[in-house]
Short mmCIF file of C-alpha atoms in Angstrom, two decimals:
data_model
loop_
_atom_site.label_atom_id
_atom_site.label_comp_id
_atom_site.label_asym_id
_atom_site.label_seq_id
_atom_site.Cartn_x
_atom_site.Cartn_y
_atom_site.Cartn_z
CA SER X 261 1.80 10.86 2.50
CA GLN X 262 3.65 7.95 4.01
CA LYS X 263 6.85 6.92 2.29
CA ILE X 264 9.73 4.57 2.80
CA GLU X 265 12.64 5.39 0.55
CA GLN X 266 15.96 3.82 -0.21
CA ASN X 267 17.84 6.60 -1.86
CA SER X 268 20.24 4.64 -3.99
CA GLU X 269 18.85 2.28 -6.56
CA ALA X 270 22.30 0.81 -7.13
CA LEU X 271 25.60 0.82 -5.28
CA ASN X 272 28.86 -0.46 -6.72
CA ILE X 273 31.85 -1.03 -4.45
CA GLN X 274 35.10 -2.93 -4.44
CA GLU X 275 35.66 -6.07 -2.45
CA GLY X 276 36.87 -5.39 1.06
CA LYS X 277 35.22 -1.99 1.34
CA THR X 278 32.28 -1.12 3.56
CA ALA X 279 28.91 -0.77 1.87
CA THR X 280 26.48 1.68 3.44
CA LEU X 281 22.84 1.65 2.41
CA THR X 282 20.28 4.23 3.49
CA CYS X 283 16.60 3.92 4.32
CA ASN X 284 14.49 6.98 5.07
CA TYR X 285 10.87 7.07 6.03
CA THR X 286 8.31 9.85 6.37
CA ASN X 287 5.02 9.99 8.21
CA TYR X 288 5.64 6.75 10.01
CA SER X 289 6.66 6.16 13.60
CA PRO X 290 7.91 2.59 13.44
CA ALA X 291 8.58 0.73 16.64
CA TYR X 292 11.03 -1.42 14.69
CA LEU X 293 12.57 -1.62 11.27
CA GLN X 294 13.88 -4.61 9.34
CA TRP X 295 16.37 -5.33 6.60
CA TYR X 296 16.07 -8.13 4.07
CA ARG X 297 18.23 -9.49 1.30
CA GLN X 298 16.72 -10.50 -2.03
CA ASP X 299 18.55 -12.37 -4.73
CA PRO X 300 17.24 -12.30 -8.33
CA GLY X 301 14.16 -14.45 -8.77
CA ARG X 302 13.99 -15.32 -5.08
CA GLY X 303 11.97 -14.27 -2.08
CA PRO X 304 13.47 -11.88 0.51
CA VAL X 305 15.50 -13.32 3.37
CA PHE X 306 15.43 -11.69 6.80
CA LEU X 307 18.73 -10.21 7.97
CA LEU X 308 18.25 -7.91 10.95
CA LEU X 309 15.57 -6.22 13.01
CA ILE X 310 16.24 -3.11 15.08
CA ARG X 311 13.84 -1.62 17.59
CA GLU X 312 13.29 2.07 18.29
CA ASN X 313 15.02 1.82 21.65
CA GLU X 314 18.14 0.36 20.02
CA LYS X 315 20.70 2.62 18.37
CA GLU X 316 22.66 -0.12 16.73
CA LYS X 317 22.45 -3.82 15.98
CA ARG X 318 25.21 -6.11 14.72
CA LYS X 319 25.32 -9.53 13.18
CA GLU X 320 28.67 -10.77 11.92
CA ARG X 321 29.71 -8.30 9.18
CA LEU X 322 26.36 -6.53 9.21
CA LYS X 323 25.47 -3.46 11.23
CA VAL X 324 22.22 -1.54 11.34
CA THR X 325 21.54 1.81 12.96
CA PHE X 326 18.20 3.41 13.65
CA ASP X 327 17.80 7.16 14.19
CA THR X 328 14.19 7.98 14.99
CA THR X 329 14.96 11.70 15.01
CA LEU X 330 16.32 11.66 11.48
CA LYS X 331 13.79 8.97 10.52
CA GLN X 332 16.58 6.98 9.02
CA SER X 333 18.22 3.59 9.18
CA LEU X 334 21.67 2.81 7.85
CA PHE X 335 22.74 -0.69 6.85
CA HIS X 336 26.45 -1.45 6.71
CA ILE X 337 28.29 -4.44 5.31
CA THR X 338 31.93 -4.43 6.33
CA ALA X 339 34.68 -6.25 4.43
CA SER X 340 32.26 -6.74 1.57
CA GLN X 341 32.55 -9.77 -0.68
CA PRO X 342 31.23 -10.51 -4.17
CA ALA X 343 28.79 -12.93 -2.51
CA ASP X 344 27.17 -9.93 -0.82
CA SER X 345 25.95 -8.73 -4.22
CA ALA X 346 22.14 -8.65 -4.00
CA THR X 347 19.24 -6.29 -3.49
CA TYR X 348 18.74 -5.12 0.07
CA LEU X 349 15.31 -4.06 1.24
CA CYS X 350 14.29 -2.13 4.30
CA ALA X 351 10.84 -2.71 5.70
CA LEU X 352 8.63 -1.54 8.51
CA SER X 353 5.29 -2.40 9.99
CA PRO X 354 2.96 0.59 9.66
CA ALA X 355 0.67 -0.86 12.28
CA ASN X 356 3.59 -1.31 14.68
CA GLN X 357 2.01 -4.59 15.53
CA ALA X 358 3.57 -8.00 15.34
CA GLY X 359 1.95 -10.26 12.80
CA THR X 360 0.88 -7.50 10.47
CA ALA X 361 2.07 -6.83 6.95
CA LEU X 362 5.28 -5.01 6.12
CA ILE X 363 5.84 -2.07 3.83
CA PHE X 364 9.01 -2.29 1.78
CA GLY X 365 11.33 0.20 0.19
CA LYS X 366 12.26 -0.34 -3.44
CA GLY X 367 15.61 -1.71 -2.45
CA THR X 368 19.23 -0.96 -3.21
CA THR X 369 21.07 -3.32 -5.52
CA LEU X 370 24.60 -3.80 -4.28
CA SER X 371 27.32 -4.99 -6.61
CA VAL X 372 30.66 -5.96 -5.08
CA SER X 373 33.46 -6.37 -7.56
CA SER X 374 36.59 -8.39 -6.92
CA GLY V 288 14.90 -22.14 10.87
CA ALA V 289 11.38 -21.54 9.69
CA VAL V 290 10.75 -22.39 6.06
CA VAL V 291 8.02 -21.31 3.72
CA SER V 292 7.58 -23.07 0.41
CA GLN V 293 5.69 -22.09 -2.71
CA HIS V 294 4.46 -24.16 -5.58
CA PRO V 295 4.87 -23.88 -8.46
CA SER V 296 8.07 -21.88 -8.76
CA TRP V 297 7.06 -20.74 -12.21
CA VAL V 298 4.03 -21.11 -14.44
CA ILE V 299 3.12 -20.09 -17.95
CA CYS V 300 -0.53 -19.99 -18.88
CA LYS V 301 -2.82 -18.75 -21.60
CA SER V 302 -4.90 -15.63 -21.17
CA GLY V 303 -8.27 -16.39 -19.63
CA THR V 304 -7.18 -19.41 -17.64
CA SER V 305 -6.88 -19.68 -13.86
CA VAL V 306 -3.72 -20.41 -11.95
CA LYS V 307 -3.40 -21.62 -8.37
CA ILE V 308 -0.32 -20.88 -6.28
CA GLU V 309 0.28 -22.68 -2.98
CA CYS V 310 2.12 -21.32 0.02
CA ARG V 311 3.06 -23.68 2.85
CA SER V 312 4.72 -23.16 6.20
CA LEU V 313 6.83 -26.26 6.62
CA ASP V 314 7.78 -26.39 10.27
CA PHE V 315 5.50 -23.93 11.98
CA GLN V 316 1.87 -22.93 12.03
CA ALA V 317 0.80 -19.69 10.42
CA THR V 318 -2.62 -18.30 11.23
CA THR V 319 -1.72 -15.36 9.02
CA MET V 320 0.05 -15.29 5.71
CA PHE V 321 0.66 -12.42 3.34
CA TRP V 322 0.62 -12.32 -0.43
CA TYR V 323 2.83 -9.85 -2.25
CA ARG V 324 3.37 -9.05 -5.89
CA GLN V 325 6.59 -7.72 -7.33
CA PHE V 326 7.05 -6.25 -10.80
CA PRO V 327 10.55 -5.95 -12.29
CA LYS V 328 12.75 -3.45 -10.47
CA GLN V 329 9.88 -2.60 -8.14
CA SER V 330 9.33 -3.24 -4.48
CA LEU V 331 7.09 -5.88 -3.01
CA MET V 332 3.50 -4.66 -2.92
CA LEU V 333 1.11 -6.23 -0.47
CA MET V 334 -1.94 -7.71 -2.17
CA ALA V 335 -3.80 -9.34 0.68
CA THR V 336 -3.64 -10.81 4.15
CA SER V 337 -4.70 -14.42 4.36
CA ASN V 338 -6.33 -15.46 7.63
CA GLU V 339 -6.82 -19.07 8.61
CA GLY V 340 -10.48 -19.88 8.97
CA SER V 341 -11.77 -16.50 7.83
CA LYS V 342 -11.92 -14.25 4.80
CA ALA V 343 -8.83 -12.64 3.41
CA THR V 344 -8.29 -8.92 3.69
CA TYR V 345 -7.43 -7.24 0.41
CA GLU V 346 -5.46 -4.07 -0.14
CA GLN V 347 -7.04 -1.18 -1.95
CA GLY V 348 -7.09 -1.72 -5.69
CA VAL V 349 -6.75 -5.50 -5.52
CA GLU V 350 -9.79 -7.29 -6.90
CA LYS V 351 -10.90 -9.97 -4.48
CA ASP V 352 -12.90 -11.78 -7.14
CA LYS V 353 -9.88 -12.00 -9.38
CA PHE V 354 -7.34 -13.01 -6.74
CA LEU V 355 -9.03 -15.68 -4.67
CA ILE V 356 -7.35 -16.55 -1.40
CA ASN V 357 -8.07 -19.62 0.68
CA HIS V 358 -6.35 -20.31 3.99
CA ALA V 359 -7.78 -23.72 4.71
CA SER V 360 -5.29 -24.88 7.31
CA LEU V 361 -2.63 -23.54 9.64
CA THR V 362 0.08 -24.43 7.14
CA LEU V 363 -1.45 -23.72 3.74
CA SER V 364 -2.69 -20.66 1.92
CA THR V 365 -3.55 -20.63 -1.76
CA LEU V 366 -3.81 -17.75 -4.21
CA THR V 367 -5.82 -18.35 -7.37
CA VAL V 368 -5.48 -15.87 -10.19
CA THR V 369 -8.73 -16.21 -12.10
CA SER V 370 -9.13 -15.34 -15.77
CA ALA V 371 -5.50 -14.33 -15.95
CA HIS V 372 -4.40 -11.64 -18.35
CA PRO V 373 -0.93 -10.61 -19.52
CA GLU V 374 -0.93 -7.69 -17.08
CA ASP V 375 -1.15 -10.22 -14.24
CA SER V 376 2.29 -11.49 -15.20
CA SER V 377 4.44 -10.88 -12.16
CA PHE V 378 6.41 -12.44 -9.33
CA TYR V 379 4.08 -13.56 -6.54
CA ILE V 380 5.56 -14.08 -3.09
CA CYS V 381 3.95 -15.24 0.12
CA SER V 382 5.20 -14.77 3.64
CA ALA V 383 4.34 -15.77 7.17
CA PRO V 384 5.25 -13.84 10.32
CA ILE V 385 7.21 -15.27 13.19
CA LEU V 386 6.86 -13.47 16.47
CA LEU V 387 10.00 -12.28 18.22
CA ALA V 388 9.90 -11.55 21.91
CA GLY V 389 11.46 -8.28 22.89
CA ARG V 390 11.91 -6.34 26.04
CA VAL V 391 9.67 -3.63 24.69
CA GLY V 392 6.66 -5.22 23.12
CA GLN V 393 6.55 -7.86 20.47
CA SER V 394 7.80 -7.63 16.97
CA ASP V 395 8.03 -10.10 14.15
CA THR V 396 10.07 -11.06 11.24
CA GLN V 397 8.63 -12.62 8.16
CA TYR V 398 9.69 -15.73 6.37
CA PHE V 399 9.17 -15.53 2.66
CA GLY V 400 8.54 -18.23 0.15
CA PRO V 401 10.84 -18.47 -2.86
CA GLY V 402 8.24 -16.84 -5.09
CA THR V 403 6.23 -17.90 -8.14
CA ARG V 404 6.92 -16.39 -11.53
CA LEU V 405 3.64 -16.13 -13.45
CA THR V 406 3.70 -15.45 -17.16
CA VAL V 407 0.39 -15.03 -18.95
CA LEU V 408 0.55 -15.28 -22.71
#
């Protein structure tokens, strides 16, 4: 069956360290994969999108990689700050078609302590 | 950037009553909107796809007669939970896709509303 899994439910790190979150998928062949941030009681906010022909994407302190062979995406936050504490969701479009619904992982809740 | 709003942000109602939740795209037109439901510590689960000017498409297991969706304009979709029961208590979130042009095909990101917390007593 098709699955999208974020292996760690929770990740606790110290301020200044790099947080690495993992997203694995099975029985999908996504043309692109997305990462969102969700704060408690709020809707998700888009962070980054990476396409299958891109190995890596960066945005400020964020970096996403996409390995279609391993069927895995890694999401890194460098020089983490307490304000980065939130739940991070990976998502993909099963239909591989723009404008269609996304499937989400359960998310990894990141806690950055000062 | 694109903004999606939801109203109300929270609602408490008695069992058996109906509740309407509005989702608006504030600075762009959305021919398609999505409705998700999220239970505590769970992921977002797609309930239905709302299509402007036509019937909504519901995911398997979602009762279309219980969750009425109306997409009357290019900026407004409404979700009505009819005859609500305590098990319908959840966090309801809408989203609208924004197309992104890429060198290899199109992709999209989605802009989410802030969510509506429904509590049915």
